Short mmCIF file of C-alpha atoms and ligand atoms in Angstrom, two decimals:
data_model
loop_
_atom_site.label_atom_id
_atom_site.label_comp_id
_atom_site.label_asym_id
_atom_site.label_seq_id
_atom_site.Cartn_x
_atom_site.Cartn_y
_atom_site.Cartn_z
CA MET A 87 22.81 111.24 31.08
CA PRO A 88 25.01 108.16 31.16
CA ARG A 89 27.63 108.36 33.76
CA LYS A 90 29.90 105.72 32.75
CA LEU A 91 31.35 105.15 29.39
CA HIS A 92 31.59 101.51 28.66
CA TRP A 93 32.92 101.41 25.04
CA VAL A 94 35.04 103.99 23.31
CA ARG A 95 33.83 105.13 20.01
CA PRO A 96 34.12 101.87 17.64
CA SER A 97 36.41 103.92 15.50
CA LEU A 98 39.17 103.59 18.13
CA ALA A 99 38.85 99.84 18.06
CA VAL A 100 38.75 100.04 14.20
CA VAL A 101 41.90 102.23 14.22
CA MET A 102 43.66 99.74 16.44
CA ILE A 103 42.90 96.83 14.47
CA VAL A 104 43.94 98.59 11.19
CA LEU A 105 47.02 99.94 12.63
CA ILE A 106 48.47 97.30 14.92
CA LEU A 107 46.44 94.06 14.66
CA LEU A 108 46.54 93.99 10.71
CA PRO A 109 50.31 94.59 10.48
CA VAL A 110 50.83 91.89 13.25
CA LEU A 111 48.82 89.42 11.33
CA LEU A 112 50.52 90.24 7.99
CA PHE A 113 53.83 90.16 9.65
CA SER A 114 53.25 86.79 11.26
CA ALA A 115 51.78 85.35 8.04
CA TYR A 116 54.85 86.55 6.10
CA GLU A 117 57.25 85.17 8.62
CA LEU A 118 55.69 81.75 8.70
CA PHE A 119 55.42 81.67 4.91
CA SER A 120 59.00 82.73 4.45
CA MET A 121 60.05 80.35 7.26
CA ASN A 122 58.87 77.39 5.10
CA THR A 123 60.66 78.63 2.15
CA THR A 124 63.96 79.30 4.18
CA GLU A 125 63.51 75.72 5.71
CA ARG A 126 63.03 74.12 2.17
CA MET A 127 65.89 76.04 0.83
CA LEU A 128 68.03 74.96 3.77
CA VAL A 129 67.25 71.39 3.45
CA GLU A 130 67.84 71.54 -0.42
CA THR A 131 71.31 73.27 0.19
CA TYR A 132 72.18 70.44 2.62
CA HIS A 133 71.07 67.63 0.27
CA ARG A 134 72.90 69.25 -2.57
CA GLN A 135 76.12 69.35 -0.53
CA LEU A 136 75.80 65.67 0.52
CA ASP A 137 74.86 64.77 -3.19
CA GLY A 138 78.16 66.37 -4.14
CA VAL A 139 79.95 64.26 -1.78
CA LEU A 140 78.34 61.20 -3.02
CA SER A 141 79.14 62.08 -6.55
CA SER A 142 82.86 62.52 -5.75
CA VAL A 143 82.74 58.93 -4.17
CA ASN A 144 81.05 57.55 -7.06
CA GLN A 145 83.58 59.17 -9.45
CA PHE A 146 86.52 57.88 -7.48
CA ALA A 147 85.26 54.20 -7.70
CA TRP A 148 84.75 54.74 -11.46
CA ASP A 149 88.21 56.39 -11.95
CA LEU A 150 89.83 53.61 -9.96
CA VAL A 151 88.49 50.68 -12.10
CA SER A 152 89.10 52.96 -15.55
CA GLY A 153 92.58 53.19 -14.31
CA TRP A 154 92.98 49.48 -13.78
CA ALA A 155 91.36 49.04 -17.41
CA ALA A 156 93.78 51.56 -18.83
CA ALA A 157 96.70 49.79 -17.31
CA LEU A 158 95.51 46.38 -18.75
CA ASN A 159 95.03 47.98 -22.09
CA ARG A 160 98.59 49.47 -22.01
CA SER A 161 100.25 46.11 -21.09
CA LEU A 162 98.25 44.67 -24.20
CA ILE A 163 99.64 47.30 -26.48
CA GLU A 164 102.87 46.95 -24.95
CA GLY A 165 102.74 43.30 -26.62
CA GLY A 166 102.75 41.26 -23.38
CA ASP A 167 101.30 37.86 -23.71
CA VAL A 168 97.66 37.61 -22.70
CA ASP A 169 98.20 35.38 -19.75
CA SER A 170 101.03 37.39 -18.12
CA VAL A 171 99.05 40.62 -18.60
CA LEU A 172 96.06 39.15 -16.99
CA ARG A 173 98.20 37.61 -14.09
CA ALA A 174 99.92 41.11 -13.58
CA GLN A 175 96.52 42.75 -13.24
CA VAL A 176 95.19 40.22 -10.71
CA GLU A 177 98.42 40.26 -8.69
CA ARG A 178 98.63 44.07 -8.70
CA HIS A 179 94.98 44.99 -7.43
CA GLN A 180 93.65 43.23 -4.38
CA SER A 181 90.12 43.79 -5.04
CA VAL A 182 90.44 42.25 -8.53
CA GLU A 183 89.50 38.51 -8.28
CA GLY A 184 90.14 37.82 -11.85
CA ALA A 185 90.83 39.15 -15.26
CA PHE A 186 89.80 37.86 -18.92
CA LEU A 187 90.16 38.66 -22.36
CA ALA A 188 88.13 37.55 -25.26
CA ASP A 189 88.32 38.22 -29.02
CA SER A 190 85.63 40.21 -31.00
CA SER A 191 83.57 37.25 -31.65
CA GLY A 192 83.40 36.43 -27.96
CA LYS A 193 85.87 33.62 -27.83
CA LEU A 194 87.90 33.56 -24.61
CA LEU A 195 91.49 34.36 -25.22
CA GLY A 196 92.53 33.91 -21.56
CA LEU A 197 91.24 33.88 -17.85
CA ARG A 198 93.11 34.33 -14.65
CA MET A 199 91.47 33.97 -11.45
CA ARG A 200 93.10 34.86 -7.97
CA ARG A 201 91.63 31.53 -6.61
CA VAL A 202 91.25 28.85 -9.07
CA GLY A 203 87.51 27.54 -9.72
CA GLU A 204 86.03 30.50 -8.15
CA VAL A 205 84.39 31.39 -11.29
CA THR A 206 84.74 28.73 -13.97
CA THR A 207 85.62 29.48 -17.63
CA THR A 208 82.06 28.05 -18.65
CA GLU A 209 80.49 30.86 -16.47
CA ILE A 210 82.65 33.50 -18.16
CA GLU A 211 82.14 32.14 -21.55
CA SER A 212 78.49 32.12 -21.16
CA MET A 213 78.37 35.61 -19.57
CA ILE A 214 80.59 36.86 -22.54
CA ARG A 215 78.18 35.25 -25.07
CA GLU A 216 75.30 36.90 -23.58
CA SER A 217 77.24 40.34 -23.65
CA THR A 218 78.48 40.21 -27.24
CA PRO A 219 75.43 42.56 -28.39
CA SER A 220 76.82 45.20 -26.15
CA PHE A 221 80.34 44.73 -27.63
CA GLY A 222 79.89 46.99 -30.58
CA ARG A 223 78.85 49.94 -28.42
CA LEU A 224 81.79 49.39 -26.10
CA VAL A 225 84.10 49.59 -29.01
CA GLN A 226 82.51 52.48 -30.34
CA LEU A 227 82.93 54.30 -27.28
CA ARG A 228 86.68 53.14 -26.99
CA GLN A 229 87.37 54.53 -30.55
CA ALA A 230 85.95 57.75 -29.08
CA ARG A 231 88.53 57.54 -26.37
CA TYR A 232 86.11 56.69 -23.58
CA THR A 233 86.46 53.33 -21.76
CA ARG A 234 82.83 52.47 -20.74
CA LEU A 235 82.62 49.83 -18.00
CA LEU A 236 79.85 47.56 -18.14
CA PRO A 237 78.85 45.67 -14.92
CA VAL A 238 77.45 42.22 -15.50
CA LEU A 239 76.22 40.12 -12.53
CA LEU A 240 77.74 36.69 -12.58
CA ASP A 241 75.72 33.81 -11.28
CA SER A 242 77.13 32.96 -7.75
CA ALA A 243 76.29 31.13 -4.64
CA ALA A 244 73.66 33.02 -2.60
CA GLY A 245 75.01 36.19 -0.95
CA ASP A 246 78.48 35.80 -2.40
CA TYR A 247 78.16 37.38 -5.67
CA ARG A 248 80.56 38.80 -8.02
CA VAL A 249 80.34 41.16 -11.07
CA ALA A 250 82.21 41.08 -14.31
CA LEU A 251 83.27 44.59 -15.43
CA LEU A 252 83.45 44.46 -19.05
CA PHE A 253 84.98 47.06 -21.32
CA ALA A 254 86.56 47.38 -24.86
CA ALA A 255 90.50 46.94 -24.97
CA GLU A 256 92.65 47.97 -28.09
CA GLN A 257 95.07 45.02 -28.76
CA SER A 258 96.78 46.69 -31.47
CA PRO A 259 95.81 49.85 -33.33
CA GLY A 260 92.28 49.27 -34.65
CA VAL A 261 91.97 45.85 -33.34
CA PHE A 262 89.53 45.75 -30.38
CA CYS A 263 88.90 42.98 -27.97
CA LEU A 264 86.78 42.37 -24.97
CA ALA A 265 88.53 42.49 -21.67
CA GLY A 266 87.19 42.35 -18.07
CA PHE A 267 87.59 42.18 -14.47
CA VAL A 268 85.81 39.89 -12.10
CA ILE A 269 85.29 41.80 -8.85
CA GLU A 270 83.45 41.09 -5.63
CA PRO A 271 81.56 44.33 -5.11
CA GLU A 272 81.31 44.03 -1.30
CA ARG A 273 85.07 43.36 -1.09
CA PHE A 274 85.71 46.30 -3.47
CA ALA A 275 83.63 48.52 -1.23
CA ARG A 276 85.31 47.42 1.85
CA GLU A 277 88.78 47.56 0.66
CA GLU A 278 88.92 50.39 -2.09
CA LEU A 279 85.97 52.58 -1.06
CA GLY A 280 86.22 52.27 2.59
CA PRO A 281 89.28 54.13 3.05
CA ARG A 282 88.34 56.81 0.66
CA LEU A 283 84.82 57.15 2.40
CA GLY A 284 86.60 57.46 5.66
CA GLU A 285 88.68 60.33 4.30
CA THR A 286 85.94 61.93 2.71
CA ALA A 287 83.54 61.68 5.78
CA GLY A 288 86.27 63.07 8.05
CA THR A 289 84.67 64.49 11.30
CA ASP A 290 81.71 66.06 9.53
CA PHE A 291 80.01 63.18 7.98
CA VAL A 292 79.01 59.55 8.61
CA ALA A 293 78.99 57.49 5.59
CA ALA A 294 78.39 53.76 4.74
CA VAL A 295 77.81 51.60 1.90
CA PHE A 296 74.82 49.47 1.74
CA ARG A 297 73.36 46.50 -0.06
CA LYS A 298 70.95 48.11 -2.56
CA GLY A 299 67.59 48.76 -0.97
CA THR A 300 68.32 47.44 2.36
CA VAL A 301 69.72 48.68 5.64
CA ASP A 302 72.45 45.98 5.64
CA THR A 303 75.79 47.88 5.73
CA ILE A 304 79.00 46.54 3.93
CA PHE A 305 81.05 49.09 5.16
CA ALA A 306 80.44 52.10 7.60
CA THR A 307 82.74 54.96 8.94
CA GLU A 308 81.17 54.41 12.29
CA ALA A 309 78.66 52.09 13.88
CA SER A 310 76.08 54.53 15.32
CA GLY A 311 73.36 56.58 13.65
CA LEU A 312 73.27 54.61 10.40
CA ASP A 313 69.51 54.23 10.49
CA ARG A 314 69.38 58.02 10.07
CA ILE A 315 71.25 58.06 6.80
CA SER A 316 68.41 59.09 4.31
CA GLN A 317 70.59 60.23 1.34
CA ARG A 318 71.84 57.29 -0.71
CA ARG A 319 72.99 56.97 -4.27
CA THR A 320 73.63 53.68 -6.27
CA LEU A 321 77.29 53.15 -7.16
CA TRP A 322 77.72 53.61 -10.81
CA ILE A 323 80.00 50.79 -11.52
CA PHE A 324 78.02 48.25 -9.03
CA PRO A 325 74.53 48.98 -9.16
CA GLN A 326 74.03 46.36 -6.39
CA VAL A 327 75.50 48.69 -3.98
CA GLU A 328 74.62 52.12 -2.57
CA VAL A 329 76.67 54.77 -0.88
CA GLY A 330 74.80 56.66 1.89
CA ILE A 331 75.84 59.94 3.79
CA ARG A 332 74.52 62.15 6.45
CA PHE A 333 75.94 65.07 8.64
CA ARG A 334 77.22 63.95 11.73
CA GLY A 335 74.99 65.23 14.76
CA SER A 336 71.75 66.95 13.55
CA SER A 337 70.44 66.13 10.05
CA ALA A 338 69.35 69.14 7.82
CA GLU A 339 65.92 68.28 8.66
CA ASP A 340 66.52 68.45 12.37
CA LEU A 341 68.40 71.64 12.10
CA ALA A 342 65.76 73.13 9.78
CA ARG A 343 63.03 72.05 12.19
CA SER A 344 64.62 73.28 15.23
CA ARG A 345 65.40 76.70 13.52
CA SER A 346 61.69 76.76 12.29
CA ARG A 347 60.54 76.07 15.82
CA GLN A 348 62.93 78.84 17.26
CA LEU A 349 61.43 81.20 14.71
CA LEU A 350 57.97 80.20 15.42
CA ALA A 351 58.55 80.82 19.12
CA MET A 352 60.07 84.03 18.35
CA VAL A 353 56.90 84.97 16.09
CA ILE A 354 54.68 83.98 18.56
CA GLY A 355 56.48 85.80 21.46
CA LEU A 356 56.61 89.10 19.13
CA ASP A 357 52.84 88.62 18.39
CA VAL A 358 52.07 88.45 22.00
CA LEU A 359 54.24 91.30 22.81
CA LEU A 360 52.74 93.46 20.13
CA LEU A 361 49.16 92.45 20.97
CA THR A 362 49.82 93.14 24.81
CA GLY A 363 51.11 96.54 23.80
CA ALA A 364 48.11 97.21 21.68
CA TRP A 365 45.72 96.03 24.32
CA LEU A 366 47.50 98.04 27.00
CA THR A 367 47.51 101.34 24.53
CA TYR A 368 43.86 100.61 23.91
CA ARG A 369 43.10 100.31 27.53
CA ASN A 370 44.94 103.44 28.20
CA VAL A 371 43.45 105.50 25.46
CA ARG A 372 39.89 104.09 26.59
CA ARG A 373 40.67 105.12 30.36
CA GLU A 374 41.89 108.58 29.08
CA THR A 375 38.67 109.02 27.03
CA GLU A 376 36.71 107.88 29.95
CA LEU A 377 38.48 110.36 32.27
CA ALA A 378 37.74 113.08 29.85
CA LYS A 379 34.15 112.25 29.83
CA LEU A 380 34.09 111.90 33.57
CA LYS A 381 35.81 115.41 33.94
CA SER A 382 33.42 116.78 31.65
CA ASP A 383 30.36 115.37 33.62
CA PHE A 384 32.16 116.80 36.68
CA VAL A 385 32.21 120.40 35.22
CA SER A 386 28.45 120.10 34.35
CA ASN A 387 27.59 118.49 37.72
CA VAL A 388 29.61 121.13 39.57
CA SER A 389 27.83 123.97 37.67
CA HIS A 390 24.60 122.65 38.66
CA GLU A 391 25.72 121.93 42.03
CA LEU A 392 26.66 125.65 42.54
CA ARG A 393 23.66 126.96 40.75
CA THR A 394 21.03 125.11 42.71
CA PRO A 395 21.87 126.18 46.19
CA LEU A 396 22.70 129.65 45.12
CA ALA A 397 19.41 130.02 43.42
CA LEU A 398 17.67 128.69 46.64
CA ILE A 399 19.67 130.90 48.95
CA ARG A 400 18.93 133.97 46.71
CA MET A 401 15.15 133.07 46.51
CA TYR A 402 14.67 132.75 50.33
CA ALA A 403 16.97 135.57 51.07
CA GLU A 404 14.96 137.97 48.82
CA THR A 405 11.70 136.55 50.14
CA LEU A 406 12.90 137.41 53.57
CA GLU A 407 14.22 140.78 52.61
CA MET A 408 10.82 141.78 51.28
CA ASP A 409 9.33 140.80 54.68
CA ARG A 410 6.58 139.09 52.92
CA ILE A 411 6.59 136.12 55.46
CA GLN A 412 4.62 136.69 58.65
CA ASN A 413 4.66 133.01 59.77
CA GLU A 414 7.40 132.59 62.28
CA GLU A 415 7.76 128.93 61.51
CA LYS A 416 7.91 129.48 57.80
CA LYS A 417 10.53 132.13 58.43
CA LYS A 418 12.54 129.73 60.46
CA GLU A 419 12.38 127.14 57.88
CA TYR A 420 13.68 129.63 55.24
CA TYR A 421 16.60 130.44 57.43
CA ALA A 422 17.36 126.95 58.03
CA THR A 423 17.49 126.27 54.27
CA ILE A 424 19.67 129.16 53.73
CA VAL A 425 22.02 127.83 56.25
CA SER A 426 22.10 124.19 55.07
CA GLU A 427 22.38 125.35 51.46
CA SER A 428 25.28 127.61 52.18
CA GLY A 429 26.83 124.68 54.24
CA ARG A 430 26.39 122.60 51.09
CA LEU A 431 28.16 125.42 49.05
CA THR A 432 30.85 125.33 51.53
CA ARG A 433 31.54 121.74 51.36
CA LEU A 434 31.21 121.79 47.51
CA VAL A 435 33.85 124.60 47.31
CA ASN A 436 36.16 122.80 49.80
CA ASN A 437 35.73 119.45 47.92
CA ILE A 438 36.61 121.37 44.59
CA LEU A 439 39.71 123.12 46.33
CA ASN A 440 40.79 119.95 47.75
CA PHE A 441 40.40 118.14 44.50
CA SER A 442 42.59 120.58 42.70
CA ARG A 443 45.18 120.54 45.51
CA MET A 444 45.20 116.71 45.38
CA GLU A 445 45.55 116.78 41.63
CA ALA A 446 48.59 118.95 42.17
CA GLY A 447 49.80 116.60 44.87
CA ARG A 448 49.68 119.59 47.20
CA MET A 449 47.06 118.86 49.96
CA PRO A 450 48.64 120.09 53.12
CA PHE A 451 48.19 118.01 56.32
CA THR A 452 49.19 118.74 59.86
CA PHE A 453 49.12 115.92 62.03
CA ARG A 454 48.70 116.45 65.79
CA PRO A 455 47.64 113.92 68.50
CA ALA A 456 44.04 114.35 68.75
CA ASP A 457 40.75 112.40 69.91
CA LEU A 458 38.94 111.07 67.05
CA ASN A 459 35.62 111.25 69.22
CA ALA A 460 36.09 115.14 69.39
CA VAL A 461 36.49 115.48 65.59
CA VAL A 462 33.27 113.35 65.42
CA ASP A 463 31.24 115.54 67.82
CA ALA A 464 32.43 118.53 66.08
CA SER A 465 31.23 117.47 62.64
CA LEU A 466 28.01 116.11 63.87
CA GLU A 467 27.51 119.65 65.71
CA VAL A 468 27.54 121.16 62.38
CA TRP A 469 24.88 118.65 61.01
CA ARG A 470 22.72 118.36 64.03
CA GLU A 471 20.05 120.97 63.16
CA HIS A 472 20.00 119.54 59.43
CA LEU A 473 19.65 116.09 60.54
CA ARG A 474 16.76 116.84 62.97
CA GLU A 475 14.95 118.88 60.18
CA ALA A 476 15.24 116.01 57.83
CA ARG A 477 13.98 113.55 60.54
CA VAL A 478 17.17 111.41 60.32
CA GLU A 479 17.57 108.93 63.18
CA VAL A 480 21.11 109.05 64.51
CA GLU A 481 22.84 106.44 66.33
CA GLU A 482 26.04 107.02 68.09
CA ARG A 483 28.35 104.56 69.62
CA LEU A 484 31.51 106.22 70.44
CA ASP A 485 34.22 104.38 72.28
CA SER A 486 35.28 106.84 75.11
CA SER A 487 38.48 105.04 75.78
CA LEU A 488 40.17 105.73 72.55
CA PRO A 489 43.79 107.00 72.74
CA ALA A 490 44.75 110.11 71.13
CA ILE A 491 46.10 109.38 67.76
CA PRO A 492 48.11 111.74 65.20
CA LEU A 493 45.32 113.37 63.11
CA ASP A 494 44.81 116.30 60.84
CA GLY A 495 41.40 117.14 62.51
CA GLU A 496 40.36 119.43 59.80
CA ALA A 497 40.96 116.83 56.92
CA VAL A 498 39.18 114.15 58.93
CA GLY A 499 36.34 116.49 59.61
CA GLU A 500 36.26 117.04 55.99
CA ALA A 501 36.21 113.32 55.25
CA LEU A 502 33.44 112.85 57.82
CA MET A 503 31.41 115.69 56.28
CA ASN A 504 31.40 114.05 52.89
CA LEU A 505 30.47 110.65 54.31
CA ILE A 506 27.55 111.98 56.65
CA ASP A 507 26.40 114.14 53.30
CA ASN A 508 26.27 110.79 51.31
CA ALA A 509 24.66 108.84 53.97
CA VAL A 510 21.75 111.35 54.13
CA LYS A 511 21.76 112.03 50.42
CA TYR A 512 21.67 108.31 49.56
CA GLY A 513 19.97 107.38 52.67
CA GLY A 514 16.72 106.49 50.93
CA ASP A 515 13.34 106.44 52.70
CA ARG A 516 14.70 105.12 56.04
CA LYS A 517 16.53 108.15 57.27
CA TYR A 518 19.04 106.76 59.55
CA LEU A 519 22.68 107.47 60.42
CA PHE A 520 25.00 105.27 62.43
CA LEU A 521 28.42 106.60 63.67
CA ALA A 522 30.76 104.49 65.81
CA THR A 523 34.33 104.66 66.84
CA GLY A 524 36.45 101.89 68.37
CA LYS A 525 39.66 100.17 68.50
CA GLU A 526 40.47 96.82 66.45
CA GLY A 527 44.02 95.47 67.17
CA GLU A 528 46.55 98.21 66.28
CA ARG A 529 43.95 100.29 64.45
CA ILE A 530 41.34 102.76 65.47
CA PHE A 531 38.13 102.90 63.40
CA LEU A 532 35.45 105.36 62.59
CA ARG A 533 32.26 103.89 61.10
CA ILE A 534 29.46 105.63 59.24
CA GLY A 535 26.46 103.59 58.28
CA ASP A 536 23.11 104.08 56.67
CA HIS A 537 20.23 102.05 55.48
CA GLY A 538 19.84 103.62 52.16
CA ILE A 539 20.06 102.53 48.60
CA GLY A 540 23.31 100.74 48.99
CA ILE A 541 26.02 100.37 46.30
CA ALA A 542 26.27 97.27 44.00
CA GLN A 543 29.32 94.99 44.48
CA LYS A 544 30.69 95.89 41.09
CA ASP A 545 30.91 99.57 41.90
CA GLN A 546 32.15 99.26 45.55
CA GLN A 547 35.72 99.82 44.36
CA LYS A 548 34.98 102.32 41.77
CA VAL A 549 33.12 104.77 44.14
CA PHE A 550 36.53 105.75 45.45
CA GLU A 551 37.78 106.89 42.01
CA MET A 552 37.73 110.39 41.08
CA PHE A 553 34.41 111.51 39.33
CA PHE A 554 32.86 108.29 39.62
CA ARG A 555 28.97 108.13 40.32
CA THR A 556 26.91 105.09 40.34
CA SER A 557 24.25 104.94 37.51
CA SER A 558 21.63 104.96 40.16
CA ALA A 559 22.90 108.17 41.71
CA GLY A 560 22.92 110.02 38.35
CA ARG A 561 19.55 108.53 37.34
CA ASP A 562 17.59 109.47 40.27
CA GLY A 563 18.92 112.98 39.91
CA MET A 564 20.76 113.12 43.19
CA ARG A 565 23.06 116.03 43.32
CA GLY A 566 26.87 115.32 43.64
CA SER A 567 30.25 115.80 41.91
CA GLY A 568 31.87 112.36 42.23
CA VAL A 569 34.80 113.61 44.14
CA GLY A 570 33.89 113.17 47.83
CA LEU A 571 34.70 109.67 48.22
CA ALA A 572 38.11 109.97 46.19
CA ILE A 573 39.07 112.86 48.68
CA VAL A 574 38.02 110.61 51.73
CA ARG A 575 40.44 107.82 50.34
CA HIS A 576 43.16 110.38 49.75
CA ILE A 577 42.94 111.80 53.30
CA MET A 578 42.92 108.27 54.69
CA GLU A 579 46.08 107.31 52.82
CA ALA A 580 47.62 110.35 53.96
CA HIS A 581 47.13 109.27 57.75
CA GLY A 582 48.58 105.93 56.74
CA GLY A 583 45.26 104.40 56.94
CA SER A 584 42.51 103.39 54.46
CA VAL A 585 38.72 103.29 54.09
CA THR A 586 36.61 100.13 53.42
CA LEU A 587 33.06 99.72 52.40
CA GLU A 588 30.50 96.97 53.10
CA SER A 589 27.18 97.63 51.20
CA THR A 590 24.09 95.74 50.03
CA VAL A 591 21.80 97.26 47.40
CA GLY A 592 18.59 98.24 49.01
CA LYS A 593 19.76 97.65 52.51
CA GLY A 594 22.40 100.31 53.18
CA SER A 595 26.11 101.07 53.16
CA THR A 596 28.84 101.21 55.97
CA PHE A 597 32.07 103.00 55.33
CA THR A 598 34.82 102.59 57.98
CA LEU A 599 37.88 104.72 58.15
CA TRP A 600 41.02 102.99 59.64
CA PHE A 601 43.60 104.95 61.50
CA PRO A 602 46.78 103.32 62.67
CA VAL A 603 47.41 103.96 66.37
CA SER A 604 50.80 105.62 65.43
CA HIS A 605 52.33 106.46 62.09
P1 ADP B 153 28.89 112.45 45.06
O1 ADP B 153 29.26 113.80 45.04
O2 ADP B 153 28.33 111.93 43.69
O3 ADP B 153 28.23 111.92 46.12
P2 ADP B 153 30.97 110.78 46.09
O4 ADP B 153 32.55 110.74 45.70
O5 ADP B 153 30.75 111.36 47.64
O6 ADP B 153 30.38 111.64 45.04
O7 ADP B 153 30.31 109.33 45.96
C1 ADP B 153 30.55 108.71 44.70
C2 ADP B 153 29.17 107.71 44.38
O8 ADP B 153 29.28 106.77 45.33
C3 ADP B 153 28.08 108.61 44.41
O9 ADP B 153 27.71 109.20 43.31
C4 ADP B 153 27.15 107.49 44.82
O10 ADP B 153 26.75 106.91 43.68
C5 ADP B 153 27.84 106.52 45.45
N1 ADP B 153 27.76 106.58 46.97
C6 ADP B 153 28.53 107.24 47.98
N2 ADP B 153 27.84 107.17 49.29
C7 ADP B 153 26.88 106.39 49.18
C8 ADP B 153 26.00 105.85 50.12
N3 ADP B 153 26.18 106.18 51.31
N4 ADP B 153 25.09 105.15 49.73
C9 ADP B 153 24.98 104.86 48.45
N5 ADP B 153 25.67 105.15 47.36
C10 ADP B 153 26.64 105.86 47.89
#
């Protein structure tokens, strides 16, 4: 019969997987999936918010220049002469380099530049000529009360470019002409957009105006962190220029990433916790099941243990009672068997009683200063006859100089009984019992050794557990209940001491009981 249960029914593992592992995996997968969605949503929201800010800046630039165009148009309608209307515009707006007017055929009616010669009349005329195809469309929109501004890049010296912003103006009701401002976009960005950007950015954003497609800044609300501006929009009125913005501090991606990382750490932490919990539960259930199995083994072992000596005693006693045996030697042998079997029964009953007391935590101990050697002698006395009959070689090395130590003589005697019983039971062919006492440092020891079957390394701790029996003990049909050594350990712990074991399979075992000199 297998003594040790290595694996609980697979159904337990399956139940654990279905009830705990599967939900854990599903939960983690769901969290990781929703984490990505949340991250994406978060980033999108941030970008949308930044886009909103960029649109408002764009709108501002557009409205500003539209306002100038409207003012120019108003002055024209009010009947001002062309040159003074143009001059007034240039003087009023710092960012306006020049203003011009042409009739519907493209003929230049007037040009006013802030600095003479910066843009020549010829340049303006050729630009107007090239733009006349768009004139019709601009007029159409103007008729629909919408002043469309058309940016046209003027040829200029490298790096220092200007843009003409063309629009249709109404000179008198129904009569349209082509008007325009000459503007240096970079100056416009600095002088007109700059303050506005600064205002919009406030303490929350970092904003800058870039040359299109480059990282060259024309204006920036602050000098650092510009390389991290990823959200940029082309300015509607000056397509050569881009406005960019980002949140001060961490970017949306950074925030989302750190949030994801936190979430991931949380999910992993939770998983580890859940799995540890599952593992602990599994282990506990497994242990409980093993214990239940060991207990049931114990009951069947004990029943067997009780039945065998009882049967022997009864059989021998009946035989003797009938007076059938004439041979004195044989008679003696029968009596000896009855004595040893009843001794075995006593030990067994004692062990069972001790076990139940131990389980209930009510094993009584009375400590009195005593001589350990005397306890050994008394126990050995009980065994003497049996050992002689069984031809066990006994070697005693008792240290007579031992001091008296606080002991529960009866309990230690019982521990010793169990150890001697084991040494004989598992003593193999070389029947040998070694008993020694001595002092080592502040401890007194009692050693019991045999040259028997030994105990494998992996079982050397377990033999002290309740109900544990090695597979070889069970296999070889050696009688036992598996409680003896657990009781020995319990008794030693009650004495403030311990029990240790050295053993080699096939060579023998030595158990040592360690007592503190005082406790
Ligand atoms: P049991 O009633 O089975 O002897 P114990 O608690 O006394 O129970 O011992 C537990 C197990 O330890 C035994 O079943 C046996 O396998 C092993 N054992 C104990 N003493 C010895 C020994 N001297 N030599 C070999 N094996 C031993």
